[in-house]
Amino acid sequence: KDCESLTSITVPSTVTEIGMSVFESCDSLTTAVLSPGVPYVGYAMFNSCRNLTSVTIPGSAAYIDQMAFNGCASLTNVTLSKGIKTLGSEAFGGCSSLTALTLPDSVETIGSTALGSTGLTSLVLPNSVTAINNRAFTNCKNLTSVTIPEGVTKIGEEAFWCCENLTSVTIPESVTKIGKEAFRGCAS
């Protein structure tokens, strides 16, 4: 916080522990690189870094904690490497400029509102995902198509709530539960 001059950061591979909100609200920060070896992206690590546009996350980061990039409205380029297993709750929530994201085949869990209110236009979930949690993609107003892979068994409550331009969803036969209001407000 209060880091007005910081425009870029590279977290070295020697870092093994990351505290809460390390770079939160660093408004001048535009680029962040986490080096291979960094074990995770910490809780609210880059929360509300409004001018952050690019981030690289190595496969050594097993999870992206809650609110890690929440409110990073300028974020357009996210590189996620294979090895990341979990996107925590609100991990990329409110990243309204994030129009495309490739999830690696290692991602198993997408937390509540993990990608809610992003600018995503289409989404192909990797085969490693087994459940879509509540509100995972809620309020993604630009989302037009979603491909859910075979192996997903649950689509949580309000998972795609208010995705008002969603016109195409592929749901595999492996899905046994669709939560209440999962597609409510999908006006298209």
CSV table of C-alpha atoms in Angstrom, one decimal:
chain,number,residue,atom,x,y,z
A,1,LYS,CA,0.0,0.0,0.0
A,2,ASP,CA,1.1,3.6,-0.5
A,3,CYS,CA,3.6,2.6,-3.2
A,4,GLU,CA,3.0,5.4,-5.7
A,5,SER,CA,6.3,4.9,-7.6
A,6,LEU,CA,6.3,1.1,-8.0
A,7,THR,CA,5.6,0.3,-11.7
A,8,SER,CA,6.9,-3.3,-12.0
A,9,ILE,CA,7.8,-6.1,-9.7
A,10,THR,CA,9.5,-9.5,-10.1
A,11,VAL,CA,9.1,-11.8,-7.2
A,12,PRO,CA,12.3,-14.0,-7.1
A,13,SER,CA,12.2,-17.8,-6.8
A,14,THR,CA,13.8,-17.5,-3.3
A,15,VAL,CA,10.5,-16.3,-1.9
A,16,THR,CA,8.7,-19.1,0.0
A,17,GLU,CA,6.2,-17.2,2.0
A,18,ILE,CA,4.0,-14.3,1.0
A,19,GLY,CA,2.0,-12.2,3.5
A,20,MET,CA,-1.5,-10.8,3.0
A,21,SER,CA,-2.1,-7.8,0.7
A,22,VAL,CA,1.6,-7.3,-0.1
A,23,PHE,CA,1.1,-5.0,-3.2
A,24,GLU,CA,-2.5,-4.1,-2.6
A,25,SER,CA,-3.6,-0.8,-4.0
A,26,CYS,CA,-0.3,-0.1,-5.7
A,27,ASP,CA,-1.9,2.1,-8.3
A,28,SER,CA,1.2,2.7,-10.5
A,29,LEU,CA,2.0,-1.0,-10.8
A,30,THR,CA,1.6,-2.2,-14.3
A,31,THR,CA,3.6,-5.5,-14.6
A,32,ALA,CA,4.1,-8.3,-12.2
A,33,VAL,CA,6.2,-11.5,-12.7
A,34,LEU,CA,6.4,-14.3,-10.3
A,35,SER,CA,9.5,-16.4,-10.9
A,36,PRO,CA,9.5,-20.2,-11.1
A,37,GLY,CA,9.7,-21.5,-7.6
A,38,VAL,CA,7.3,-19.1,-6.0
A,39,PRO,CA,4.8,-21.5,-4.2
A,40,TYR,CA,1.6,-19.5,-4.5
A,41,VAL,CA,0.0,-16.1,-5.1
A,42,GLY,CA,-0.9,-14.7,-1.7
A,43,TYR,CA,-4.2,-13.5,-0.3
A,44,ALA,CA,-5.1,-10.1,-1.9
A,45,MET,CA,-1.5,-9.9,-3.1
A,46,PHE,CA,-2.4,-7.5,-5.9
A,47,ASN,CA,-5.9,-6.6,-4.8
A,48,SER,CA,-7.1,-3.2,-6.3
A,49,CYS,CA,-3.9,-2.6,-8.3
A,50,ARG,CA,-6.1,-0.6,-10.8
A,51,ASN,CA,-3.4,-0.1,-13.4
A,52,LEU,CA,-1.9,-3.6,-13.4
A,53,THR,CA,-2.1,-4.8,-17.0
A,54,SER,CA,0.1,-7.9,-17.1
A,55,VAL,CA,1.0,-10.8,-14.8
A,56,THR,CA,3.0,-14.0,-15.2
A,57,ILE,CA,2.3,-16.8,-12.8
A,58,PRO,CA,4.6,-19.9,-12.8
A,59,GLY,CA,3.4,-23.5,-12.5
A,60,SER,CA,5.2,-23.8,-9.1
A,61,ALA,CA,2.4,-21.6,-7.7
A,62,ALA,CA,-0.1,-24.3,-6.7
A,63,TYR,CA,-2.8,-21.9,-6.0
A,64,ILE,CA,-3.9,-18.3,-6.5
A,65,ASP,CA,-5.4,-17.3,-3.2
A,66,GLN,CA,-8.6,-15.3,-2.5
A,67,MET,CA,-8.8,-11.9,-4.0
A,68,ALA,CA,-5.3,-12.1,-5.3
A,69,PHE,CA,-6.1,-9.8,-8.3
A,70,ASN,CA,-9.6,-8.7,-7.3
A,71,GLY,CA,-10.4,-5.3,-8.7
A,72,CYS,CA,-7.5,-5.1,-11.1
A,73,ALA,CA,-9.7,-3.4,-13.7
A,74,SER,CA,-6.9,-2.8,-16.3
A,75,LEU,CA,-5.6,-6.4,-16.3
A,76,THR,CA,-5.6,-7.7,-19.8
A,77,ASN,CA,-2.7,-10.2,-20.0
A,78,VAL,CA,-2.5,-13.2,-17.6
A,79,THR,CA,-0.1,-16.0,-18.2
A,80,LEU,CA,-0.9,-19.1,-16.1
A,81,SER,CA,1.5,-22.0,-16.3
A,82,LYS,CA,0.7,-25.7,-15.9
A,83,GLY,CA,0.9,-26.7,-12.2
A,84,ILE,CA,-1.7,-24.2,-10.9
A,85,LYS,CA,-4.5,-26.2,-9.3
A,86,THR,CA,-6.8,-23.7,-7.6
A,87,LEU,CA,-8.2,-20.3,-8.4
A,88,GLY,CA,-9.4,-19.0,-5.0
A,89,SER,CA,-12.6,-17.1,-4.3
A,90,GLU,CA,-12.6,-13.7,-6.2
A,91,ALA,CA,-9.1,-14.4,-7.5
A,92,PHE,CA,-9.7,-12.4,-10.6
A,93,GLY,CA,-13.1,-10.9,-9.6
A,94,GLY,CA,-13.8,-7.5,-11.1
A,95,CYS,CA,-11.0,-7.7,-13.7
A,96,SER,CA,-13.3,-6.1,-16.3
A,97,SER,CA,-10.6,-5.7,-19.0
A,98,LEU,CA,-9.7,-9.4,-18.9
A,99,THR,CA,-11.3,-10.6,-22.1
A,100,ALA,CA,-9.3,-13.9,-22.6
A,101,LEU,CA,-7.8,-16.4,-20.2
A,102,THR,CA,-6.3,-19.8,-20.9
A,103,LEU,CA,-6.6,-22.1,-17.9
A,104,PRO,CA,-3.9,-24.7,-17.8
A,105,ASP,CA,-4.8,-28.4,-17.7
A,106,SER,CA,-3.8,-28.6,-14.1
A,107,VAL,CA,-6.6,-26.3,-12.7
A,108,GLU,CA,-9.0,-28.4,-10.7
A,109,THR,CA,-10.9,-25.9,-8.6
A,110,ILE,CA,-12.5,-22.6,-9.6
A,111,GLY,CA,-13.6,-20.8,-6.4
A,112,SER,CA,-16.7,-18.7,-5.8
A,113,THR,CA,-16.7,-15.6,-7.9
A,114,ALA,CA,-13.1,-16.5,-9.0
A,115,LEU,CA,-13.8,-15.0,-12.5
A,116,GLY,CA,-16.9,-13.1,-11.7
A,117,SER,CA,-17.4,-9.6,-13.3
A,118,THR,CA,-14.5,-10.2,-15.8
A,119,GLY,CA,-14.6,-9.2,-19.4
A,120,LEU,CA,-14.2,-12.8,-20.6
A,121,THR,CA,-15.9,-13.4,-24.0
A,122,SER,CA,-15.6,-17.1,-24.3
A,123,LEU,CA,-14.4,-19.9,-22.0
A,124,VAL,CA,-13.1,-23.4,-22.6
A,125,LEU,CA,-12.6,-25.1,-19.2
A,126,PRO,CA,-9.7,-27.7,-19.1
A,127,ASN,CA,-10.4,-31.4,-18.6
A,128,SER,CA,-8.9,-31.2,-15.1
A,129,VAL,CA,-11.8,-29.2,-13.7
A,130,THR,CA,-14.4,-31.4,-11.8
A,131,ALA,CA,-16.8,-28.8,-10.4
A,132,ILE,CA,-17.8,-25.2,-11.1
A,133,ASN,CA,-18.4,-23.5,-7.7
A,134,ASN,CA,-21.2,-21.1,-6.8
A,135,ARG,CA,-21.0,-17.8,-8.7
A,136,ALA,CA,-17.7,-18.7,-10.3
A,137,PHE,CA,-18.5,-16.7,-13.5
A,138,THR,CA,-21.4,-14.5,-12.2
A,139,ASN,CA,-21.9,-11.2,-14.0
A,140,CYS,CA,-19.6,-11.8,-16.9
A,141,LYS,CA,-21.6,-9.7,-19.2
A,142,ASN,CA,-19.5,-10.2,-22.3
A,143,LEU,CA,-19.4,-14.0,-22.0
A,144,THR,CA,-21.0,-15.5,-25.1
A,145,SER,CA,-19.9,-19.2,-25.0
A,146,VAL,CA,-18.8,-21.8,-22.5
A,147,THR,CA,-17.5,-25.3,-23.0
A,148,ILE,CA,-17.7,-27.4,-19.9
A,149,PRO,CA,-15.5,-30.6,-20.2
A,150,GLU,CA,-16.5,-34.2,-19.5
A,151,GLY,CA,-15.7,-34.9,-15.9
A,152,VAL,CA,-17.4,-31.9,-14.4
A,153,THR,CA,-20.1,-33.2,-12.1
A,154,LYS,CA,-21.5,-30.0,-10.6
A,155,ILE,CA,-22.4,-26.5,-11.7
A,156,GLY,CA,-22.9,-24.4,-8.6
A,157,GLU,CA,-25.6,-22.0,-7.7
A,158,GLU,CA,-25.6,-18.8,-9.7
A,159,ALA,CA,-22.5,-20.0,-11.5
A,160,PHE,CA,-23.3,-18.0,-14.7
A,161,TRP,CA,-25.8,-15.6,-13.1
A,162,CYS,CA,-26.3,-12.4,-15.1
A,163,CYS,CA,-24.1,-13.5,-18.0
A,164,GLU,CA,-26.5,-11.6,-20.2
A,165,ASN,CA,-24.9,-12.3,-23.6
A,166,LEU,CA,-24.4,-16.0,-23.0
A,167,THR,CA,-25.8,-17.8,-26.1
A,168,SER,CA,-24.0,-21.2,-26.1
A,169,VAL,CA,-23.2,-23.6,-23.3
A,170,THR,CA,-22.0,-27.2,-23.7
A,171,ILE,CA,-22.9,-29.3,-20.7
A,172,PRO,CA,-21.5,-32.8,-20.7
A,173,GLU,CA,-23.3,-35.9,-19.5
A,174,SER,CA,-21.0,-36.2,-16.5
A,175,VAL,CA,-22.9,-33.2,-14.9
A,176,THR,CA,-25.3,-34.6,-12.2
A,177,LYS,CA,-26.2,-31.4,-10.4
A,178,ILE,CA,-27.0,-27.9,-11.6
A,179,GLY,CA,-27.5,-25.5,-8.7
A,180,LYS,CA,-30.3,-23.0,-8.4
A,181,GLU,CA,-30.3,-20.0,-10.6
A,182,ALA,CA,-27.1,-21.3,-12.3
A,183,PHE,CA,-28.1,-19.5,-15.5
A,184,ARG,CA,-30.5,-16.9,-14.2
A,185,GLY,CA,-30.3,-13.5,-16.0
A,186,CYS,CA,-28.8,-15.0,-19.2
A,187,ALA,CA,-31.1,-12.9,-21.3
A,188,SER,CA,-29.7,-14.0,-24.7
